[in-house]
């Protein structure tokens, strides 16, 4: 089944403890992206990747890191999480965006930083 | 500043009724406009994608329109069902890789 998977789905952590949220897609998509969703603000793009080893900042990249060493994986790293990073996170993928393609979203990761 | 604004913020309708959701945008450059449906706690699912040259697109009971001159789009839901209860998000793609999301309209369909 074609899908985007994220792990973990739920995470409660403490301020400053490094964490990684994994994202994997099995559709051979070039483009992958991370978003956070907060009440009243909608989804905001954190980072995106156009292909392996090619990444760029979205609208809210501060406090996050990403890497794209393989086409299927795009982990989101929080080196020193803070309470303002408590949010619902979505990973998404699509074929190369030069054409009008659908973007497929993962199921989401709910992160709480205390 | 690139912005996507949606109205209303929330809407309650009776099952079987029609409704229309609005999206106004100020995004440049404009590539395409998408409508997504998001069930609570789940990832958004694409309903329609429209480019600059398209002014209407349907997906079952969902019909989206786009007026590129006035920078407005609407999503019309016909004969609503309980399963239509969700948030509906308007998204404008700017350039090649940038997505600008609206804050969504929360729709509740009552039996």
mmCIF file of C-alpha atoms in Angstrom:
data_model
loop_
_atom_site.group_PDB
_atom_site.id
_atom_site.type_symbol
_atom_site.label_atom_id
_atom_site.label_comp_id
_atom_site.label_asym_id
_atom_site.label_seq_id
_atom_site.Cartn_x
_atom_site.Cartn_y
_atom_site.Cartn_z
ATOM 1 C CA UNK A 1 0.000 0.000 0.000
ATOM 2 C CA UNK A 2 1.327 3.425 -0.992
ATOM 3 C CA UNK A 3 1.775 5.460 2.140
ATOM 4 C CA UNK A 4 3.721 7.906 4.255
ATOM 5 C CA UNK A 5 4.548 6.640 7.725
ATOM 6 C CA UNK A 6 5.681 8.581 10.773
ATOM 7 C CA UNK A 7 7.080 7.426 14.077
ATOM 8 C CA UNK A 8 6.349 7.888 16.837
ATOM 9 C CA UNK A 9 2.706 8.896 16.590
ATOM 10 C CA UNK A 10 2.714 10.371 20.093
ATOM 11 C CA UNK A 11 5.631 11.655 22.118
ATOM 12 C CA UNK A 12 5.939 13.425 25.446
ATOM 13 C CA UNK A 13 9.403 14.696 26.265
ATOM 14 C CA UNK A 14 11.188 17.241 28.415
ATOM 15 C CA UNK A 15 12.870 20.473 27.453
ATOM 16 C CA UNK A 16 16.333 19.991 25.984
ATOM 17 C CA UNK A 17 16.204 16.261 25.322
ATOM 18 C CA UNK A 18 17.111 15.627 21.698
ATOM 19 C CA UNK A 19 14.563 13.728 19.659
ATOM 20 C CA UNK A 20 14.005 12.504 16.117
ATOM 21 C CA UNK A 21 10.711 11.959 14.356
ATOM 22 C CA UNK A 22 11.070 9.595 11.428
ATOM 23 C CA UNK A 23 9.225 9.839 8.127
ATOM 24 C CA UNK A 24 9.276 7.261 5.372
ATOM 25 C CA UNK A 25 7.452 6.950 2.045
ATOM 26 C CA UNK A 26 7.246 3.966 -0.288
ATOM 27 C CA UNK A 27 6.161 5.793 -3.448
ATOM 28 C CA UNK A 28 9.604 6.785 -4.747
ATOM 29 C CA UNK A 29 8.685 10.458 -4.409
ATOM 30 C CA UNK A 30 11.325 13.110 -4.924
ATOM 31 C CA UNK A 31 9.721 15.806 -2.788
ATOM 32 C CA UNK A 32 9.225 15.512 0.965
ATOM 33 C CA UNK A 33 8.244 18.107 3.506
ATOM 34 C CA UNK A 34 7.610 18.654 7.203
ATOM 35 C CA UNK A 35 4.799 20.776 8.616
ATOM 36 C CA UNK A 36 3.565 21.716 12.025
ATOM 37 C CA UNK A 37 -0.076 22.409 12.773
ATOM 38 C CA UNK A 38 -1.153 24.620 15.641
ATOM 39 C CA UNK A 39 -4.686 25.724 16.553
ATOM 40 C CA UNK A 40 -5.707 28.855 14.710
ATOM 41 C CA UNK A 41 -2.528 28.929 12.616
ATOM 42 C CA UNK A 42 -3.043 26.155 10.112
ATOM 43 C CA UNK A 43 -0.189 24.109 8.731
ATOM 44 C CA UNK A 44 3.178 25.787 8.420
ATOM 45 C CA UNK A 45 6.083 24.406 6.467
ATOM 46 C CA UNK A 46 9.227 23.679 8.481
ATOM 47 C CA UNK A 47 11.623 22.200 5.923
ATOM 48 C CA UNK A 48 11.351 20.563 2.558
ATOM 49 C CA UNK A 49 13.540 18.430 0.337
ATOM 50 C CA UNK A 50 13.493 18.349 -3.445
ATOM 51 C CA UNK A 51 15.594 15.189 -3.636
ATOM 52 C CA UNK A 52 18.381 13.283 -1.898
ATOM 53 C CA UNK A 53 20.858 15.647 -0.219
ATOM 54 C CA UNK A 54 18.801 18.708 -1.264
ATOM 55 C CA UNK A 55 16.884 20.488 1.483
ATOM 56 C CA UNK A 56 15.643 24.015 2.136
ATOM 57 C CA UNK A 57 13.972 26.007 4.871
ATOM 58 C CA UNK A 58 10.266 26.588 4.987
ATOM 59 C CA UNK A 59 8.514 29.271 6.974
ATOM 60 C CA UNK A 60 9.341 28.114 10.501
ATOM 61 C CA UNK A 61 12.702 26.271 10.469
ATOM 62 C CA UNK A 62 14.104 27.599 13.764
ATOM 63 C CA UNK A 63 14.869 24.841 16.251
ATOM 64 C CA UNK A 64 14.623 22.034 13.682
ATOM 65 C CA UNK A 65 17.035 20.092 11.509
ATOM 66 C CA UNK A 66 16.447 17.639 8.691
ATOM 67 C CA UNK A 67 18.460 15.319 6.516
ATOM 68 C CA UNK A 68 17.750 13.466 3.286
ATOM 69 C CA UNK A 69 20.337 10.748 2.861
ATOM 70 C CA UNK A 70 17.962 8.324 1.171
ATOM 71 C CA UNK A 71 15.030 9.042 -1.094
ATOM 72 C CA UNK A 72 12.476 7.299 1.096
ATOM 73 C CA UNK A 73 13.403 8.828 4.478
ATOM 74 C CA UNK A 74 13.217 12.386 5.762
ATOM 75 C CA UNK A 75 13.727 12.569 9.547
ATOM 76 C CA UNK A 76 12.956 15.678 11.583
ATOM 77 C CA UNK A 77 15.409 16.393 14.372
ATOM 78 C CA UNK A 78 14.834 18.604 17.393
ATOM 79 C CA UNK A 79 18.256 19.102 18.959
ATOM 80 C CA UNK A 80 16.978 20.887 22.069
ATOM 81 C CA UNK A 81 13.186 20.858 22.174
ATOM 82 C CA UNK A 82 11.335 23.665 23.895
ATOM 83 C CA UNK A 83 7.689 23.947 24.997
ATOM 84 C CA UNK A 84 6.857 26.175 22.011
ATOM 85 C CA UNK A 85 7.563 23.183 19.780
ATOM 86 C CA UNK A 86 4.603 21.361 21.246
ATOM 87 C CA UNK A 87 2.510 20.742 18.166
ATOM 88 C CA UNK A 88 1.075 18.272 15.704
ATOM 89 C CA UNK A 89 3.636 17.414 13.029
ATOM 90 C CA UNK A 90 2.963 16.088 9.558
ATOM 91 C CA UNK A 91 5.333 14.691 6.990
ATOM 92 C CA UNK A 92 4.282 14.721 3.340
ATOM 93 C CA UNK A 93 5.618 13.568 -0.002
ATOM 94 C CA UNK A 94 4.854 14.027 -3.681
ATOM 95 C CA UNK A 95 6.416 13.432 -7.056
ATOM 96 C CA UNK A 96 8.560 16.288 -8.334
ATOM 97 C CA UNK A 97 6.601 19.522 -8.095
ATOM 98 C CA UNK A 98 7.260 20.733 -11.609
ATOM 99 C CA UNK A 99 3.893 19.217 -12.487
ATOM 100 C CA UNK A 100 0.660 19.422 -10.565
ATOM 101 C CA UNK A 101 0.906 16.456 -8.280
ATOM 102 C CA UNK A 102 -0.881 15.407 -5.178
ATOM 103 C CA UNK A 103 0.922 15.697 -1.881
ATOM 104 C CA UNK A 104 0.405 12.715 0.406
ATOM 105 C CA UNK A 105 0.428 13.299 4.148
ATOM 106 C CA UNK A 106 1.442 10.988 6.927
ATOM 107 C CA UNK A 107 -0.802 10.291 9.929
ATOM 108 C CA UNK A 108 0.819 12.911 12.136
ATOM 109 C CA UNK A 109 2.978 12.962 15.266
ATOM 110 C CA UNK A 110 1.649 14.698 18.339
ATOM 111 C CA UNK A 111 4.572 16.094 20.316
ATOM 112 C CA UNK A 112 4.372 17.538 23.799
ATOM 113 C CA UNK A 113 7.427 19.218 25.317
ATOM 114 C CA UNK A 114 7.209 19.913 29.042
ATOM 115 C CA UNK B 1 3.078 38.934 2.392
ATOM 116 C CA UNK B 2 1.654 35.693 1.002
ATOM 117 C CA UNK B 3 -1.650 34.881 2.652
ATOM 118 C CA UNK B 4 -4.555 32.496 2.287
ATOM 119 C CA UNK B 5 -7.749 33.387 4.119
ATOM 120 C CA UNK B 6 -10.734 31.105 4.505
ATOM 121 C CA UNK B 7 -14.290 31.750 5.550
ATOM 122 C CA UNK B 8 -16.274 30.906 7.462
ATOM 123 C CA UNK B 9 -14.108 29.589 10.294
ATOM 124 C CA UNK B 10 -16.773 27.066 11.160
ATOM 125 C CA UNK B 11 -20.065 25.934 9.753
ATOM 126 C CA UNK B 12 -22.876 23.662 10.900
ATOM 127 C CA UNK B 13 -25.353 22.251 8.392
ATOM 128 C CA UNK B 14 -27.972 19.526 8.290
ATOM 129 C CA UNK B 15 -27.330 16.300 6.447
ATOM 130 C CA UNK B 16 -28.427 16.507 2.828
ATOM 131 C CA UNK B 17 -27.926 20.264 2.554
ATOM 132 C CA UNK B 18 -25.407 21.989 0.304
ATOM 133 C CA UNK B 19 -22.727 24.394 1.450
ATOM 134 C CA UNK B 20 -19.993 26.603 0.016
ATOM 135 C CA UNK B 21 -16.655 27.388 1.587
ATOM 136 C CA UNK B 22 -14.597 30.403 0.541
ATOM 137 C CA UNK B 23 -10.894 30.987 0.039
ATOM 138 C CA UNK B 24 -9.213 34.309 -0.812
ATOM 139 C CA UNK B 25 -5.511 34.480 -1.462
ATOM 140 C CA UNK B 26 -2.739 36.947 -2.027
ATOM 141 C CA UNK B 27 0.114 34.776 -3.233
ATOM 142 C CA UNK B 28 2.745 35.526 -5.797
ATOM 143 C CA UNK B 29 3.859 33.804 -7.856
ATOM 144 C CA UNK B 30 0.810 31.555 -8.120
ATOM 145 C CA UNK B 31 1.252 27.969 -9.292
ATOM 146 C CA UNK B 32 -1.896 26.125 -8.278
ATOM 147 C CA UNK B 33 -4.636 25.951 -5.678
ATOM 148 C CA UNK B 34 -5.607 22.861 -3.746
ATOM 149 C CA UNK B 35 -8.430 21.930 -1.431
ATOM 150 C CA UNK B 36 -7.801 19.338 1.260
ATOM 151 C CA UNK B 37 -10.086 17.535 3.666
ATOM 152 C CA UNK B 38 -8.685 16.839 7.118
ATOM 153 C CA UNK B 39 -10.416 14.594 9.605
ATOM 154 C CA UNK B 40 -9.655 15.337 13.233
ATOM 155 C CA UNK B 41 -6.169 14.156 14.199
ATOM 156 C CA UNK B 42 -5.359 12.831 10.741
ATOM 157 C CA UNK B 43 -3.340 14.032 7.790
ATOM 158 C CA UNK B 44 -4.987 16.143 5.073
ATOM 159 C CA UNK B 45 -6.262 14.353 1.987
ATOM 160 C CA UNK B 46 -6.345 16.068 -1.389
ATOM 161 C CA UNK B 47 -9.752 16.822 -2.938
ATOM 162 C CA UNK B 48 -8.912 18.991 -5.945
ATOM 163 C CA UNK B 49 -5.966 20.718 -7.594
ATOM 164 C CA UNK B 50 -6.466 23.632 -10.005
ATOM 165 C CA UNK B 51 -3.948 25.500 -12.099
ATOM 166 C CA UNK B 52 -4.225 29.113 -13.232
ATOM 167 C CA UNK B 53 -6.113 28.159 -16.389
ATOM 168 C CA UNK B 54 -8.741 25.978 -14.728
ATOM 169 C CA UNK B 55 -11.839 27.577 -13.255
ATOM 170 C CA UNK B 56 -13.709 24.520 -12.017
ATOM 171 C CA UNK B 57 -12.919 20.984 -10.953
ATOM 172 C CA UNK B 58 -15.082 18.298 -9.430
ATOM 173 C CA UNK B 59 -14.424 15.279 -7.272
ATOM 174 C CA UNK B 60 -17.689 13.479 -6.599
ATOM 175 C CA UNK B 61 -19.883 15.737 -4.490
ATOM 176 C CA UNK B 62 -17.088 18.295 -4.155
ATOM 177 C CA UNK B 63 -16.762 21.064 -6.752
ATOM 178 C CA UNK B 64 -14.040 23.676 -6.555
ATOM 179 C CA UNK B 65 -13.980 26.926 -8.497
ATOM 180 C CA UNK B 66 -11.146 29.333 -9.099
ATOM 181 C CA UNK B 67 -11.261 32.960 -10.202
ATOM 182 C CA UNK B 68 -7.644 33.889 -10.812
ATOM 183 C CA UNK B 69 -8.543 37.517 -11.549
ATOM 184 C CA UNK B 70 -10.132 38.149 -8.172
ATOM 185 C CA UNK B 71 -7.909 35.563 -6.434
ATOM 186 C CA UNK B 72 -10.835 33.711 -4.985
ATOM 187 C CA UNK B 73 -11.757 30.055 -4.797
ATOM 188 C CA UNK B 74 -14.738 28.206 -3.421
ATOM 189 C CA UNK B 75 -15.483 24.618 -2.502
ATOM 190 C CA UNK B 76 -19.089 23.546 -2.934
ATOM 191 C CA UNK B 77 -20.305 20.401 -1.201
ATOM 192 C CA UNK B 78 -23.495 18.914 -2.555
ATOM 193 C CA UNK B 79 -25.934 16.758 -0.588
ATOM 194 C CA UNK B 80 -23.768 16.708 2.524
ATOM 195 C CA UNK B 81 -23.216 13.523 4.494
ATOM 196 C CA UNK B 82 -22.201 12.945 8.093
ATOM 197 C CA UNK B 83 -18.794 11.813 6.836
ATOM 198 C CA UNK B 84 -18.211 15.287 5.388
ATOM 199 C CA UNK B 85 -17.678 16.552 8.934
ATOM 200 C CA UNK B 86 -14.039 17.659 8.862
ATOM 201 C CA UNK B 87 -11.813 20.659 8.325
ATOM 202 C CA UNK B 88 -11.385 21.872 4.763
ATOM 203 C CA UNK B 89 -8.114 23.555 3.956
ATOM 204 C CA UNK B 90 -7.291 25.771 0.996
ATOM 205 C CA UNK B 91 -3.644 25.654 -0.063
ATOM 206 C CA UNK B 92 -1.900 27.802 -2.654
ATOM 207 C CA UNK B 93 1.382 26.669 -4.151
ATOM 208 C CA UNK B 94 3.777 29.506 -4.844
ATOM 209 C CA UNK B 95 6.569 28.882 -7.294
ATOM 210 C CA UNK B 96 7.779 25.298 -7.322
ATOM 211 C CA UNK B 97 8.124 24.226 -3.719
ATOM 212 C CA UNK B 98 6.303 26.589 -1.410
ATOM 213 C CA UNK B 99 2.901 25.797 0.064
ATOM 214 C CA UNK B 100 0.805 28.457 1.799
ATOM 215 C CA UNK B 101 -2.006 27.014 3.869
ATOM 216 C CA UNK B 102 -5.231 28.623 4.965
ATOM 217 C CA UNK B 103 -6.377 28.035 8.537
ATOM 218 C CA UNK B 104 -9.301 25.947 7.361
ATOM 219 C CA UNK B 105 -13.069 25.835 7.722
ATOM 220 C CA UNK B 106 -14.403 23.386 10.280
ATOM 221 C CA UNK B 107 -17.583 21.789 8.937
ATOM 222 C CA UNK B 108 -20.004 19.833 11.067
ATOM 223 C CA UNK B 109 -22.866 17.944 9.440
ATOM 224 C CA UNK B 110 -25.750 17.060 11.736
ATOM 225 C CA UNK B 111 -28.225 14.231 11.249
#
